Amino acid sequence: MTLPEKLDQLSLSTMSRQLETTISEAATRNRSVTATLEWLADMELEARNHRAIERRFKCSRLQAQPCIDAFHFHHHKTRSQNKNRILRLLDLEFLHKGTNLVFIGNPGVGKTFLSKIVGWRICQANQRILFTTAMDMLNHLLASQVDHSLVRKLKTYTEPTALVVDELGYLALDQQTSNLFYQVISTRHSQKRSTIITTNTAFSDWGNILFNTTISDMEVGYKAFRGDLIRSIDLVSDDFRFEPEVTAKVLRHKDIRLYEVPISYYGRTFD
């Protein structure tokens, strides 16, 4: 068995292909045996990393490999205003910390394109990522309940290092799809895996999307709850985040409905 054949058998295909050329060039440059072996090893590692990135991309469903140079910051004022913040995302510090990203804006401002730029950067870092629309993911999970494969299919969305959920809010969720979405996000959050969400809907309306309600004034509406109910909820926020947290956790109770009651008032005067 020749040396190239032995290298192939050891799955060192790049070293096998480059062996003769590298040895010949090393002799011309008077390189040592150690330097030549290191050169071959570097070529093998580079080729393996390239193949790994290609596998990551193929499994990611990104369908494109956009770079930040294609994101025209002058296209819309929101892009130019957030340029530095956007560029900092490419260092992937948020990924290492397990921080989530949410891109909110009107149609056409580049939310999906930006999420794919970040997604491709994650692929280049040889990290596992999956791109999906919210409805594709939820329809996939709904279908898995029929053949009792939900636990296995959930792992498709909970195990990648990063998950991009595009177009959240395109359609409101019913109780079943809301529960599935919650399972995905809560599992990823507990495992400190980053989720990137794009949406046209402001945070104040997320309760309506996730729980199919029509609450119009979540932030400043006066709230009244039964004491036993509010004591049964594990609340963690101690600032204005209390508003969406308590709204969402109350709405998750199947037997409880929230009602908005219109009121009238007279503005105070300074007399």
mmCIF file of C-alpha atoms in Angstrom, residues 20-170:
data_model
loop_
_atom_site.group_PDB
_atom_site.id
_atom_site.type_symbol
_atom_site.label_atom_id
_atom_site.label_comp_id
_atom_site.label_asym_id
_atom_site.label_seq_id
_atom_site.Cartn_x
_atom_site.Cartn_y
_atom_site.Cartn_z
ATOM 1 C CA GLU A 20 3.698 14.871 -4.050
ATOM 2 C CA THR A 21 3.340 18.569 -4.845
ATOM 3 C CA THR A 22 4.114 19.580 -1.263
ATOM 4 C CA ILE A 23 7.180 17.306 -0.981
ATOM 5 C CA SER A 24 8.515 18.591 -4.282
ATOM 6 C CA GLU A 25 8.000 22.233 -3.294
ATOM 7 C CA ALA A 26 9.461 21.590 0.163
ATOM 8 C CA ALA A 27 12.608 20.174 -1.430
ATOM 9 C CA THR A 28 12.883 23.236 -3.676
ATOM 10 C CA ARG A 29 12.522 25.577 -0.685
ATOM 11 C CA ASN A 30 14.787 23.396 1.470
ATOM 12 C CA ARG A 31 12.087 22.956 4.137
ATOM 13 C CA SER A 32 12.621 20.588 7.049
ATOM 14 C CA VAL A 33 10.590 17.420 7.507
ATOM 15 C CA THR A 34 8.778 18.953 10.478
ATOM 16 C CA ALA A 35 7.877 22.111 8.544
ATOM 17 C CA THR A 36 6.643 20.031 5.606
ATOM 18 C CA LEU A 37 4.455 17.853 7.830
ATOM 19 C CA GLU A 38 3.038 20.951 9.520
ATOM 20 C CA TRP A 39 2.298 22.456 6.106
ATOM 21 C CA LEU A 40 0.425 19.315 5.068
ATOM 22 C CA ALA A 41 -1.454 19.211 8.377
ATOM 23 C CA ASP A 42 -2.513 22.859 7.965
ATOM 24 C CA MET A 43 -3.879 22.106 4.495
ATOM 25 C CA GLU A 44 -5.818 19.135 5.857
ATOM 26 C CA LEU A 45 -7.290 21.203 8.719
ATOM 27 C CA GLU A 46 -8.256 24.034 6.382
ATOM 28 C CA ALA A 47 -9.985 21.648 3.996
ATOM 29 C CA ARG A 48 -11.841 19.928 6.832
ATOM 30 C CA ASN A 49 -13.001 23.256 8.217
ATOM 31 C CA HIS A 50 -14.226 24.301 4.771
ATOM 32 C CA ARG A 51 -16.168 21.049 4.377
ATOM 33 C CA ALA A 52 -17.644 21.429 7.856
ATOM 34 C CA ILE A 53 -18.846 24.943 7.032
ATOM 35 C CA GLU A 54 -20.429 23.702 3.819
ATOM 36 C CA ARG A 55 -22.234 20.971 5.757
ATOM 37 C CA ARG A 56 -23.456 23.543 8.279
ATOM 38 C CA PHE A 57 -24.748 25.723 5.460
ATOM 39 C CA LYS A 58 -26.475 22.836 3.697
ATOM 40 C CA CYS A 59 -28.346 21.904 6.882
ATOM 41 C CA SER A 60 -29.116 25.510 7.842
ATOM 42 C CA ARG A 61 -31.822 26.142 5.187
ATOM 43 C CA LEU A 62 -30.408 29.636 4.720
ATOM 44 C CA GLN A 63 -30.399 29.145 0.918
ATOM 45 C CA ALA A 64 -27.892 31.983 0.474
ATOM 46 C CA GLN A 65 -24.540 33.184 1.794
ATOM 47 C CA PRO A 66 -25.021 36.960 2.071
ATOM 48 C CA CYS A 67 -22.309 39.161 3.527
ATOM 49 C CA ILE A 68 -22.619 42.468 5.317
ATOM 50 C CA ASP A 69 -21.277 44.325 2.264
ATOM 51 C CA ALA A 70 -24.575 43.533 0.523
ATOM 52 C CA PHE A 71 -26.552 45.212 3.317
ATOM 53 C CA HIS A 72 -26.863 48.794 2.094
ATOM 54 C CA PHE A 73 -26.968 50.941 5.209
ATOM 55 C CA HIS A 74 -28.115 53.995 3.250
ATOM 56 C CA HIS A 75 -31.225 52.135 1.985
ATOM 57 C CA HIS A 76 -33.314 53.084 5.031
ATOM 58 C CA LYS A 77 -32.716 55.424 7.953
ATOM 59 C CA THR A 78 -33.228 52.637 10.501
ATOM 60 C CA ARG A 79 -30.269 50.826 8.959
ATOM 61 C CA SER A 80 -27.918 53.809 9.181
ATOM 62 C CA GLN A 81 -29.071 54.642 12.713
ATOM 63 C CA ASN A 82 -28.250 51.118 13.903
ATOM 64 C CA LYS A 83 -25.136 50.506 11.792
ATOM 65 C CA ASN A 84 -22.690 50.131 14.684
ATOM 66 C CA ARG A 85 -25.044 47.853 16.606
ATOM 67 C CA ILE A 86 -25.562 45.699 13.502
ATOM 68 C CA LEU A 87 -21.840 45.419 12.802
ATOM 69 C CA ARG A 88 -21.180 44.348 16.395
ATOM 70 C CA LEU A 89 -23.498 41.376 15.892
ATOM 71 C CA LEU A 90 -20.984 39.849 13.504
ATOM 72 C CA ASP A 91 -18.475 39.238 16.288
ATOM 73 C CA LEU A 92 -21.035 36.672 17.571
ATOM 74 C CA GLU A 93 -20.566 37.657 21.198
ATOM 75 C CA PHE A 94 -24.330 37.322 21.639
ATOM 76 C CA LEU A 95 -24.070 33.698 20.508
ATOM 77 C CA HIS A 96 -21.414 32.847 23.078
ATOM 78 C CA LYS A 97 -23.573 34.404 25.808
ATOM 79 C CA GLY A 98 -26.784 32.712 24.637
ATOM 80 C CA THR A 99 -28.432 36.096 24.075
ATOM 81 C CA ASN A 100 -31.475 36.376 21.802
ATOM 82 C CA LEU A 101 -31.966 38.856 18.953
ATOM 83 C CA VAL A 102 -35.254 40.362 17.774
ATOM 84 C CA PHE A 103 -35.435 42.376 14.546
ATOM 85 C CA ILE A 104 -38.617 44.461 14.521
ATOM 86 C CA GLY A 105 -39.656 46.699 11.633
ATOM 87 C CA ASN A 106 -42.017 47.338 8.773
ATOM 88 C CA PRO A 107 -41.924 45.143 5.655
ATOM 89 C CA GLY A 108 -39.035 45.905 3.339
ATOM 90 C CA VAL A 109 -36.496 47.245 5.836
ATOM 91 C CA GLY A 110 -34.291 44.126 5.574
ATOM 92 C CA LYS A 111 -35.061 42.085 8.691
ATOM 93 C CA THR A 112 -34.938 38.691 6.971
ATOM 94 C CA PHE A 113 -31.871 39.607 4.924
ATOM 95 C CA LEU A 114 -30.044 40.768 8.045
ATOM 96 C CA SER A 115 -30.958 37.576 9.891
ATOM 97 C CA LYS A 116 -29.455 35.569 7.020
ATOM 98 C CA ILE A 117 -26.269 37.656 7.091
ATOM 99 C CA VAL A 118 -25.878 36.865 10.786
ATOM 100 C CA GLY A 119 -26.846 33.256 10.087
ATOM 101 C CA TRP A 120 -24.150 32.828 7.439
ATOM 102 C CA ARG A 121 -21.607 34.384 9.797
ATOM 103 C CA ILE A 122 -22.597 31.741 12.371
ATOM 104 C CA CYS A 123 -22.054 29.036 9.741
ATOM 105 C CA GLN A 124 -18.603 30.453 9.008
ATOM 106 C CA ALA A 125 -17.822 30.094 12.699
ATOM 107 C CA ASN A 126 -18.653 26.394 12.252
ATOM 108 C CA GLN A 127 -21.659 26.597 14.558
ATOM 109 C CA ARG A 128 -24.949 24.814 13.964
ATOM 110 C CA ILE A 129 -27.816 27.060 12.846
ATOM 111 C CA LEU A 130 -31.307 26.527 11.439
ATOM 112 C CA PHE A 131 -33.451 29.037 9.525
ATOM 113 C CA THR A 132 -37.243 28.647 9.449
ATOM 114 C CA THR A 133 -40.387 30.723 9.269
ATOM 115 C CA ALA A 134 -42.534 30.665 12.374
ATOM 116 C CA MET A 135 -45.452 29.016 10.582
ATOM 117 C CA ASP A 136 -43.289 26.356 8.888
ATOM 118 C CA MET A 137 -41.841 25.396 12.250
ATOM 119 C CA LEU A 138 -45.209 25.265 13.996
ATOM 120 C CA ASN A 139 -46.897 23.366 11.152
ATOM 121 C CA HIS A 140 -44.045 20.866 11.243
ATOM 122 C CA LEU A 141 -44.483 20.392 14.989
ATOM 123 C CA LEU A 142 -48.270 20.139 14.678
ATOM 124 C CA ALA A 143 -47.912 17.402 12.074
ATOM 125 C CA SER A 144 -45.495 15.532 14.328
ATOM 126 C CA GLN A 145 -48.221 15.160 16.959
ATOM 127 C CA VAL A 146 -50.139 12.931 14.563
ATOM 128 C CA ASP A 147 -47.379 10.307 14.324
ATOM 129 C CA HIS A 148 -46.286 10.833 17.958
ATOM 130 C CA SER A 149 -42.848 12.137 16.951
ATOM 131 C CA LEU A 150 -43.135 15.515 18.681
ATOM 132 C CA VAL A 151 -40.329 14.923 21.180
ATOM 133 C CA ARG A 152 -37.922 14.030 18.384
ATOM 134 C CA LYS A 153 -39.057 16.846 16.082
ATOM 135 C CA LEU A 154 -38.746 19.430 18.871
ATOM 136 C CA LYS A 155 -35.025 18.664 18.961
ATOM 137 C CA THR A 156 -34.789 19.897 15.366
ATOM 138 C CA TYR A 157 -35.473 23.388 16.696
ATOM 139 C CA THR A 158 -34.047 23.225 20.225
ATOM 140 C CA GLU A 159 -30.633 21.679 19.581
ATOM 141 C CA PRO A 160 -28.992 24.074 17.036
ATOM 142 C CA THR A 161 -26.663 26.655 18.561
ATOM 143 C CA ALA A 162 -28.751 29.338 16.830
ATOM 144 C CA LEU A 163 -32.321 29.289 15.525
ATOM 145 C CA VAL A 164 -33.713 31.948 13.173
ATOM 146 C CA VAL A 165 -37.518 32.254 13.358
ATOM 147 C CA ASP A 166 -38.673 34.466 10.499
ATOM 148 C CA GLU A 167 -42.024 36.277 10.192
ATOM 149 C CA LEU A 168 -43.359 35.833 13.705
ATOM 150 C CA GLY A 169 -46.754 37.502 13.772
ATOM 151 C CA TYR A 170 -47.655 36.819 10.147
#
